[in-house]
PDB file of C-alpha atoms in Angstrom:
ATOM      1  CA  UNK D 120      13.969  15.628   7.438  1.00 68.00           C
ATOM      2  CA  UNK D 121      11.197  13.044   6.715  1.00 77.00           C
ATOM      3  CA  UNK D 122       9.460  11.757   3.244  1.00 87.00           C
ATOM      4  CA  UNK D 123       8.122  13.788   1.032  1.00 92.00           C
ATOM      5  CA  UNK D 124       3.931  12.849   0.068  1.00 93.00           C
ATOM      6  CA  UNK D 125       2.164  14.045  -3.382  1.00 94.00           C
ATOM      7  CA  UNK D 126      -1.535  12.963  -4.698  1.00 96.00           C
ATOM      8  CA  UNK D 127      -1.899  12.985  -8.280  1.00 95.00           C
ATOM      9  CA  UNK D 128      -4.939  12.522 -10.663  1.00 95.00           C
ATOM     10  CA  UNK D 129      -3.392  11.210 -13.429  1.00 95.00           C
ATOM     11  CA  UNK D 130      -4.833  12.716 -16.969  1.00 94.00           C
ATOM     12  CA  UNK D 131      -5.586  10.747 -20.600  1.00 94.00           C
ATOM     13  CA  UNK D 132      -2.120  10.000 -22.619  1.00 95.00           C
ATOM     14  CA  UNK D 133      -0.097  11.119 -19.394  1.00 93.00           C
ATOM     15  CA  UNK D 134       3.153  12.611 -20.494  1.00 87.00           C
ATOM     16  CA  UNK D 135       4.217  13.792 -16.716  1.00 93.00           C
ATOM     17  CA  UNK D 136       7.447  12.472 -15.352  1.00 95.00           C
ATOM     18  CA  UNK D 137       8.281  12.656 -11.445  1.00 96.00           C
ATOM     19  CA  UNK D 138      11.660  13.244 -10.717  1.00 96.00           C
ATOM     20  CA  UNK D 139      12.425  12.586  -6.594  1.00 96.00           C
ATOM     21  CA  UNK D 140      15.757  13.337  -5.825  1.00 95.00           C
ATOM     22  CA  UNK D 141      17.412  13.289  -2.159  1.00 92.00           C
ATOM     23  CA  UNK D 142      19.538  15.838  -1.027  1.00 90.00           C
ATOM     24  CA  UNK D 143      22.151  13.475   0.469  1.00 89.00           C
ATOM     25  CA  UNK D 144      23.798  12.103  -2.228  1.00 91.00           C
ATOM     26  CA  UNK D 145      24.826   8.504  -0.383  1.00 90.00           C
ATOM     27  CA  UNK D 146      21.193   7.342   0.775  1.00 90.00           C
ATOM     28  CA  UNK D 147      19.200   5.736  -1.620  1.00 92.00           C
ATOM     29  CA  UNK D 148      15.485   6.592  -1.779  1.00 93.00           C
ATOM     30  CA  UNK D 149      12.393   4.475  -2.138  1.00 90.00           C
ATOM     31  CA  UNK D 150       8.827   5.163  -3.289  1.00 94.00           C
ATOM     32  CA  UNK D 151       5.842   3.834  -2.131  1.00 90.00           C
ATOM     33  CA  UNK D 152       1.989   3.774  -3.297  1.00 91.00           C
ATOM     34  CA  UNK D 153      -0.285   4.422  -0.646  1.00 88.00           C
ATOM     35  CA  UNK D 154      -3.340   4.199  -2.656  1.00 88.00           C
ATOM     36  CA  UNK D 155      -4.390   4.790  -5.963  1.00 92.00           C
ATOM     37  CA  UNK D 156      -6.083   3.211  -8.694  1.00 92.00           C
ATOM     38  CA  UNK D 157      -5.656   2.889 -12.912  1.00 92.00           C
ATOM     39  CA  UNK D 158      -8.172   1.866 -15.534  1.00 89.00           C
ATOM     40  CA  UNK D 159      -8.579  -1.450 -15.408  1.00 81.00           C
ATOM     41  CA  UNK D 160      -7.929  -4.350 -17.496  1.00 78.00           C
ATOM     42  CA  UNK D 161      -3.986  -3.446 -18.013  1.00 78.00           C
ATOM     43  CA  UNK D 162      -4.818  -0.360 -20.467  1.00 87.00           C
ATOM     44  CA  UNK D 163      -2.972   2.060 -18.011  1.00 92.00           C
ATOM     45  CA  UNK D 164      -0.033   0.970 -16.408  1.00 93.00           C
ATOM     46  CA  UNK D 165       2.664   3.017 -14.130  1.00 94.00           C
ATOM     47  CA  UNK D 166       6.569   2.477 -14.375  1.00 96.00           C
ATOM     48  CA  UNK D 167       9.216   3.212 -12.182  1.00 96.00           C
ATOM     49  CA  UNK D 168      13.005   4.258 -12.773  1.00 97.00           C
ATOM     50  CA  UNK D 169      16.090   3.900 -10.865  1.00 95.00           C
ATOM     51  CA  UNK D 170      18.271   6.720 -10.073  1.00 95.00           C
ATOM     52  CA  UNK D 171      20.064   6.628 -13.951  1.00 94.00           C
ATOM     53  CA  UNK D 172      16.544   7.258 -15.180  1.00 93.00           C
ATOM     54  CA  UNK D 173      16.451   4.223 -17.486  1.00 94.00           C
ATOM     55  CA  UNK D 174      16.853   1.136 -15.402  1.00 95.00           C
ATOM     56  CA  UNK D 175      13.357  -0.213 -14.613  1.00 94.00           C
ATOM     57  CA  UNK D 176      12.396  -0.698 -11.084  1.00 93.00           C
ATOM     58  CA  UNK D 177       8.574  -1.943 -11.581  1.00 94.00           C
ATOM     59  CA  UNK D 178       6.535  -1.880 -14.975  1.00 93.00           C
ATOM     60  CA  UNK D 179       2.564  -3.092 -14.508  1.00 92.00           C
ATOM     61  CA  UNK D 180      -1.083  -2.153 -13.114  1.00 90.00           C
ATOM     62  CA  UNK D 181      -1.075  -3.392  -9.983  1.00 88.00           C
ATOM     63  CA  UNK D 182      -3.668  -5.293  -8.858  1.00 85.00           C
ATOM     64  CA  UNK D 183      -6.112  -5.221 -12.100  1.00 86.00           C
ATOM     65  CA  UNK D 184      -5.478  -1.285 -11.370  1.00 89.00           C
ATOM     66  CA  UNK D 185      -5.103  -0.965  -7.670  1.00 89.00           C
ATOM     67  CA  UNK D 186      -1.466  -0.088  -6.910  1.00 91.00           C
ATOM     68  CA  UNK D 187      -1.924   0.142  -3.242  1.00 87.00           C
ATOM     69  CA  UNK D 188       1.345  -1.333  -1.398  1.00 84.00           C
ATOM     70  CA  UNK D 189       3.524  -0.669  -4.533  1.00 89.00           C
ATOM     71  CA  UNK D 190       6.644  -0.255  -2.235  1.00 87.00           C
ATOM     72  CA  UNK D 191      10.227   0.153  -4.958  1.00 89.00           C
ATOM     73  CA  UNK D 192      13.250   0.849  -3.725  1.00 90.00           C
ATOM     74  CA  UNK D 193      16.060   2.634  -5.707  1.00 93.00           C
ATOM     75  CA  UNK D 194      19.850   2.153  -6.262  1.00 92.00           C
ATOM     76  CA  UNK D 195      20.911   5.615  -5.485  1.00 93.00           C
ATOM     77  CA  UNK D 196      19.302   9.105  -4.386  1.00 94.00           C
ATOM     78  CA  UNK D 197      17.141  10.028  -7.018  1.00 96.00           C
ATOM     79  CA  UNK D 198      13.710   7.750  -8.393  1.00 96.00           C
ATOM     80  CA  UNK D 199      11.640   8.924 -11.204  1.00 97.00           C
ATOM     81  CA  UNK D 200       7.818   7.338 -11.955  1.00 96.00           C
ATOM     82  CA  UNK D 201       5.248   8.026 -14.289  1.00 96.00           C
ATOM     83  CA  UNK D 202       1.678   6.632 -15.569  1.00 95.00           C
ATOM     84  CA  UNK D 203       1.544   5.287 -18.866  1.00 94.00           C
ATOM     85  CA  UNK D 204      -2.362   6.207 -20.103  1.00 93.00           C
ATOM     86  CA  UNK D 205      -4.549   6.077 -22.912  1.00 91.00           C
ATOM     87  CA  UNK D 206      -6.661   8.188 -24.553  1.00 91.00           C
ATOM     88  CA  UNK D 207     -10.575   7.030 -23.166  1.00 88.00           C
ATOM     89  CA  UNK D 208     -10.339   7.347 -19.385  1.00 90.00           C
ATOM     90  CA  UNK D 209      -8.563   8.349 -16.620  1.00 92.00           C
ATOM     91  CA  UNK D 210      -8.553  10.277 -12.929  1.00 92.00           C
ATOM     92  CA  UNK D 211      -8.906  13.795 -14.476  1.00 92.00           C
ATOM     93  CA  UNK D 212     -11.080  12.985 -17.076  1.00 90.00           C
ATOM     94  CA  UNK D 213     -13.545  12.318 -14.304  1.00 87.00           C
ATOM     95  CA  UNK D 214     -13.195   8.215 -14.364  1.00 82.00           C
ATOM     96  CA  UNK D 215     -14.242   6.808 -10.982  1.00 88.00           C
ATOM     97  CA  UNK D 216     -10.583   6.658  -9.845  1.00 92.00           C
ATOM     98  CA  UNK D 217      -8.888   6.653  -6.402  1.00 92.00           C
ATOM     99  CA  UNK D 218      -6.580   9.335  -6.584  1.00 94.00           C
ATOM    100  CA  UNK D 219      -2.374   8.236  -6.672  1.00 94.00           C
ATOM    101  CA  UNK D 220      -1.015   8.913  -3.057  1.00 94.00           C
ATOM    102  CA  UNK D 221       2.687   8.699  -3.275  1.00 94.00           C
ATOM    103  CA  UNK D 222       5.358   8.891  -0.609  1.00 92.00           C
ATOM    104  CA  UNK D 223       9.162   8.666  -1.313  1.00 93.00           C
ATOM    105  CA  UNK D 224      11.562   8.316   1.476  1.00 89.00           C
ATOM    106  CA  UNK D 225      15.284   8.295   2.315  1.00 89.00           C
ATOM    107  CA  UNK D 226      16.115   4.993   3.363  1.00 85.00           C
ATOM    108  CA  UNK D 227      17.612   5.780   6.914  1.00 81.00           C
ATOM    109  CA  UNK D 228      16.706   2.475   8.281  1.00 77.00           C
ATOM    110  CA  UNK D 229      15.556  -1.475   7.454  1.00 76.00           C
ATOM    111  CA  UNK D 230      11.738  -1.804   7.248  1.00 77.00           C
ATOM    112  CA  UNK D 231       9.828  -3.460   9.507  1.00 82.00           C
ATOM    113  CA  UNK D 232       8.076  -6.709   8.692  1.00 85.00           C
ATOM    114  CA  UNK D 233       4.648  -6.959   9.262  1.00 88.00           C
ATOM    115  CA  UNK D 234       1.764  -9.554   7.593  1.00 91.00           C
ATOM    116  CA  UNK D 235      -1.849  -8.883   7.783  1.00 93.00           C
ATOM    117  CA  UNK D 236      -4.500 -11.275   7.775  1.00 93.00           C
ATOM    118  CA  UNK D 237      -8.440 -10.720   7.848  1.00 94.00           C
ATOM    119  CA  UNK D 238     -10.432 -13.020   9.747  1.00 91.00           C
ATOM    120  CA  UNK D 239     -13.984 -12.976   9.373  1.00 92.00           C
ATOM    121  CA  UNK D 240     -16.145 -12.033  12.993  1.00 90.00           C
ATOM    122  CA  UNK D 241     -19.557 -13.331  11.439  1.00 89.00           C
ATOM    123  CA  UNK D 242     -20.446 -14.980  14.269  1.00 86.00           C
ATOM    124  CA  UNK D 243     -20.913 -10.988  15.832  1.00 83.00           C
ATOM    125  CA  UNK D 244     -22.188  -9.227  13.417  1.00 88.00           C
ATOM    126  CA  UNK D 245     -21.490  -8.846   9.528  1.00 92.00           C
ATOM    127  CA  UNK D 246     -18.005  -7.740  10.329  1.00 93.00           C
ATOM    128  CA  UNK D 247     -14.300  -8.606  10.120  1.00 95.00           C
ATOM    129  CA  UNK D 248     -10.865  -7.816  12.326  1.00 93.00           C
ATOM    130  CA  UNK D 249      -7.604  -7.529  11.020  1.00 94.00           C
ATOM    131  CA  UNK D 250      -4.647  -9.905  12.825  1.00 93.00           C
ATOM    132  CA  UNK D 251      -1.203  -7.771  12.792  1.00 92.00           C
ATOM    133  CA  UNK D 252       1.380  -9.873  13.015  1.00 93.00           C
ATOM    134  CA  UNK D 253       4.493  -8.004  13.498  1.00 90.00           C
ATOM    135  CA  UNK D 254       7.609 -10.378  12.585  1.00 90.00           C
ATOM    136  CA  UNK D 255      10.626  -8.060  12.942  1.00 85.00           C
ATOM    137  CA  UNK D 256      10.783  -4.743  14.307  1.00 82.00           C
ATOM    138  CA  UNK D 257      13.593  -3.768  12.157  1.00 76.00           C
ATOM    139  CA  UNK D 258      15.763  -3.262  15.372  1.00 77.00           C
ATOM    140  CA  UNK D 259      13.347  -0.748  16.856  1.00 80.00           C
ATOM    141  CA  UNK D 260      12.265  -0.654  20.276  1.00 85.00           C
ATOM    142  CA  UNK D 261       8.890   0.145  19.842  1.00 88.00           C
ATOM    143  CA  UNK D 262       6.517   0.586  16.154  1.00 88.00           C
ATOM    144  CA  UNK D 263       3.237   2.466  16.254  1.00 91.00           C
ATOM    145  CA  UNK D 264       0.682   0.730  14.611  1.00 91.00           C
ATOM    146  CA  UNK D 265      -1.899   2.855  12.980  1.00 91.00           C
ATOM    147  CA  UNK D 266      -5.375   2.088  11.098  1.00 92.00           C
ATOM    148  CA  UNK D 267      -7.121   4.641   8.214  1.00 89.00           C
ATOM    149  CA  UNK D 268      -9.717   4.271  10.288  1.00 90.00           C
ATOM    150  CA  UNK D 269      -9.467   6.972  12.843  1.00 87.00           C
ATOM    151  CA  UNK D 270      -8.579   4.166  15.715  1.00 81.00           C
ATOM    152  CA  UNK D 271      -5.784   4.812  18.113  1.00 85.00           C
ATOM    153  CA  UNK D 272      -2.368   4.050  17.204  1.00 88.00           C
ATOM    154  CA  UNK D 273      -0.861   0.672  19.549  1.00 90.00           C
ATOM    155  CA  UNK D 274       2.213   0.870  20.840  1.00 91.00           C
ATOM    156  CA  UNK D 275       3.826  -2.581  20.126  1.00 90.00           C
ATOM    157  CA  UNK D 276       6.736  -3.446  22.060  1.00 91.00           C
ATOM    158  CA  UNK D 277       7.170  -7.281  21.163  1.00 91.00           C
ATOM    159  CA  UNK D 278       6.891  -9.176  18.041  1.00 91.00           C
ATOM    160  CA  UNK D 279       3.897 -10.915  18.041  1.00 91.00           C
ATOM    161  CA  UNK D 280       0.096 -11.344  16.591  1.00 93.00           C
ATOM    162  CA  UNK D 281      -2.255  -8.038  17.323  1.00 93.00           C
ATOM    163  CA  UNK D 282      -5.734  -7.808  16.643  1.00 92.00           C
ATOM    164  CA  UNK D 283      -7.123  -4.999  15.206  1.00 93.00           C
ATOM    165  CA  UNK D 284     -10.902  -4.327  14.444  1.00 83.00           C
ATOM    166  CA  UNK D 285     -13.636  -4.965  14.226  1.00 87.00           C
ATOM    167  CA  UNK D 286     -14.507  -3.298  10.655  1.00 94.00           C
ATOM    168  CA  UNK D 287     -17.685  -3.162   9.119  1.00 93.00           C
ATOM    169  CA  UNK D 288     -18.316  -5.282   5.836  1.00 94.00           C
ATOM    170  CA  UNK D 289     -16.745  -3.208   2.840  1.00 92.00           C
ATOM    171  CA  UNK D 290     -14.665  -1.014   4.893  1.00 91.00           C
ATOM    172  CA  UNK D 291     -11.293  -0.700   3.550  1.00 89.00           C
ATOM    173  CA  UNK D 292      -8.811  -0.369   5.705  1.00 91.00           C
ATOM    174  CA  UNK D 293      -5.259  -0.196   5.273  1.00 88.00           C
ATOM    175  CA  UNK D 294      -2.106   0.137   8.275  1.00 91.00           C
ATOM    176  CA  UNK D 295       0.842   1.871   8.798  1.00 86.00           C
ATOM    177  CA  UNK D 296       3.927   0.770  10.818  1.00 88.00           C
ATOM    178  CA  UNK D 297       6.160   3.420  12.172  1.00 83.00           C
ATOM    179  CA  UNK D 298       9.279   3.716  14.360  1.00 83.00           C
ATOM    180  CA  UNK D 299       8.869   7.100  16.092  1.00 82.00           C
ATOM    181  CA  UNK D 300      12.611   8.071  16.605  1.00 79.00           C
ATOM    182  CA  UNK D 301      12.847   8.089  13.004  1.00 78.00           C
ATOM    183  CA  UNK D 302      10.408  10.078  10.388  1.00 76.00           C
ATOM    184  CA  UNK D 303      11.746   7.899   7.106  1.00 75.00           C
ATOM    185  CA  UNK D 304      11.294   4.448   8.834  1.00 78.00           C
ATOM    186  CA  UNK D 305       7.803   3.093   8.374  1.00 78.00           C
ATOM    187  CA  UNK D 306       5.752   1.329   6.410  1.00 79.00           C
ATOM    188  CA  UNK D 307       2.019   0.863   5.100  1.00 81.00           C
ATOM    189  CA  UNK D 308      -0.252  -2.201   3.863  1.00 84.00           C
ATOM    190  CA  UNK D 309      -2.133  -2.558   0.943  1.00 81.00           C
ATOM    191  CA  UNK D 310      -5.791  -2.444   1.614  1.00 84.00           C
ATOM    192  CA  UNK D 311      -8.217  -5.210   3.027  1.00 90.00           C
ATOM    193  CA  UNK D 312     -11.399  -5.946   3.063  1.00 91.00           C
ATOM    194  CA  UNK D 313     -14.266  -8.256   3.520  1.00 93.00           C
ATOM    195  CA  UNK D 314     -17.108  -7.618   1.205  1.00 90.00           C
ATOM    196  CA  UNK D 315     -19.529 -10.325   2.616  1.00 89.00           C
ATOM    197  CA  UNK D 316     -19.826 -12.893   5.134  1.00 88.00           C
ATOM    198  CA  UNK D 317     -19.009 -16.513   4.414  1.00 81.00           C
ATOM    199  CA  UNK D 318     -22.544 -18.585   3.628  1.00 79.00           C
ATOM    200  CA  UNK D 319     -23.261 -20.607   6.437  1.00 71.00           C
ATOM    201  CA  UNK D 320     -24.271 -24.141   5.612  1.00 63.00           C
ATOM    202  CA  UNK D 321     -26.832 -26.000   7.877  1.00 60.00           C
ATOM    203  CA  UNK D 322     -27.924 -29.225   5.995  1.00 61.00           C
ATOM    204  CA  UNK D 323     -28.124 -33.182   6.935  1.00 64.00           C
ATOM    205  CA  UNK D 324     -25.364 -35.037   5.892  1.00 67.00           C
ATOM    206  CA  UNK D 325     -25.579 -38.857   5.158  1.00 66.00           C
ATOM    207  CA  UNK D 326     -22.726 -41.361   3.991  1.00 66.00           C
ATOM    208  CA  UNK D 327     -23.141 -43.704   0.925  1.00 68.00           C
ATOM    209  CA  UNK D 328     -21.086 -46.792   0.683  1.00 62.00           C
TER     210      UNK D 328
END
């Protein structure tokens, strides 16, 4: 019937355990971090359980706290995760957090492959685009590519390089992938950025033997 998508705002010495479990019994399931961010500095950290509930699937923080594009898959139909936290700060306690976005999925179908690459467009204005490059469509006949951003979803056809953009400085934008004959079978980047544009440098140059 499709993934299932919670947001949680996790709280100071977290003790809450998420228990996914799928309701047919022979398709594994797989969680993955939309966005979502931890106090930095490794003092929070999130872990991730198979399907017995004490095999380890990921232990960690991220990127220094941003978990975006955490994407685990499990061994069997049921996943558990939960944030390990601290006592000083967290999401609930009113840190300046990004809010966990969480979906977990039935895995109906292989994953497409996609890379994403930012490329600077300077030259325009102090902005960037985004080249999609979508490797393997996973056996579907057609992926919709989508931004955060509010653009219109492309309908690629044909592996291949796509450019998407342009993007202000500091936006952050992140992409989904999705096969539209089947709900479970997508999947979504971390988040890019460019903060700044590259210094140009304009001097005279003069060789010394």
């Amino acid at each position: 019937v499709g993934p299932t998508n919670i947001t949680y705002c996790y709280e100071n010495n977290d003790a809450n355990l998420f228990h996914f479990t799928g309701t047919d019994p022979s398709t594994p399931l797989r969680l993955q971090i939309n966005e979502g961010t931890l106090e930095m500095g490794g003092w929070d950290y999130i872990t991730i359980y198979d399907s017995d509930g004490i095999s380890i699937l990921y232990t960690g923080y991220g990127d220094n706290g941003n978990l975006a594009g955490i994407n685990i898959a499990a061994t069997g139909n049921e996943i558990f995760f939960k944030v390990t936290s601290d006592a000083i700060t967290s999401c609930a306690a009113g840190g300046d957090f990004t809010t966990l976005d969480i979906t977990v999925r039935c895995i109906t179908c292989q994953e497409p492959t996609v890379n994403y690459t930012v490329i600077s467009d300077c030259a325009e204005a102090p902005q960037f685009v985004v080249n999609v490059e979508v490797v393997d469509m996973a056996g579907s006949s057609i992926l919709n590519i989508t931004d955060n951003q509010g653009g219109t979803p492309v309908a690629i056809t044909t592996p291949g390089v796509y450019i998407f953009g342009s993007y202000a400085n500091g936006t952050n934008v992140s992409f989904t992938a999705d096969n539209p004959d089947d709900p479970n079978c997508f999947t979504t980047s971390q988040t890019y950025t460019q903060l700044e544009c590259p210094p140009v440098y304009d001097v005279a140059c003069s060789t010394i033997d």
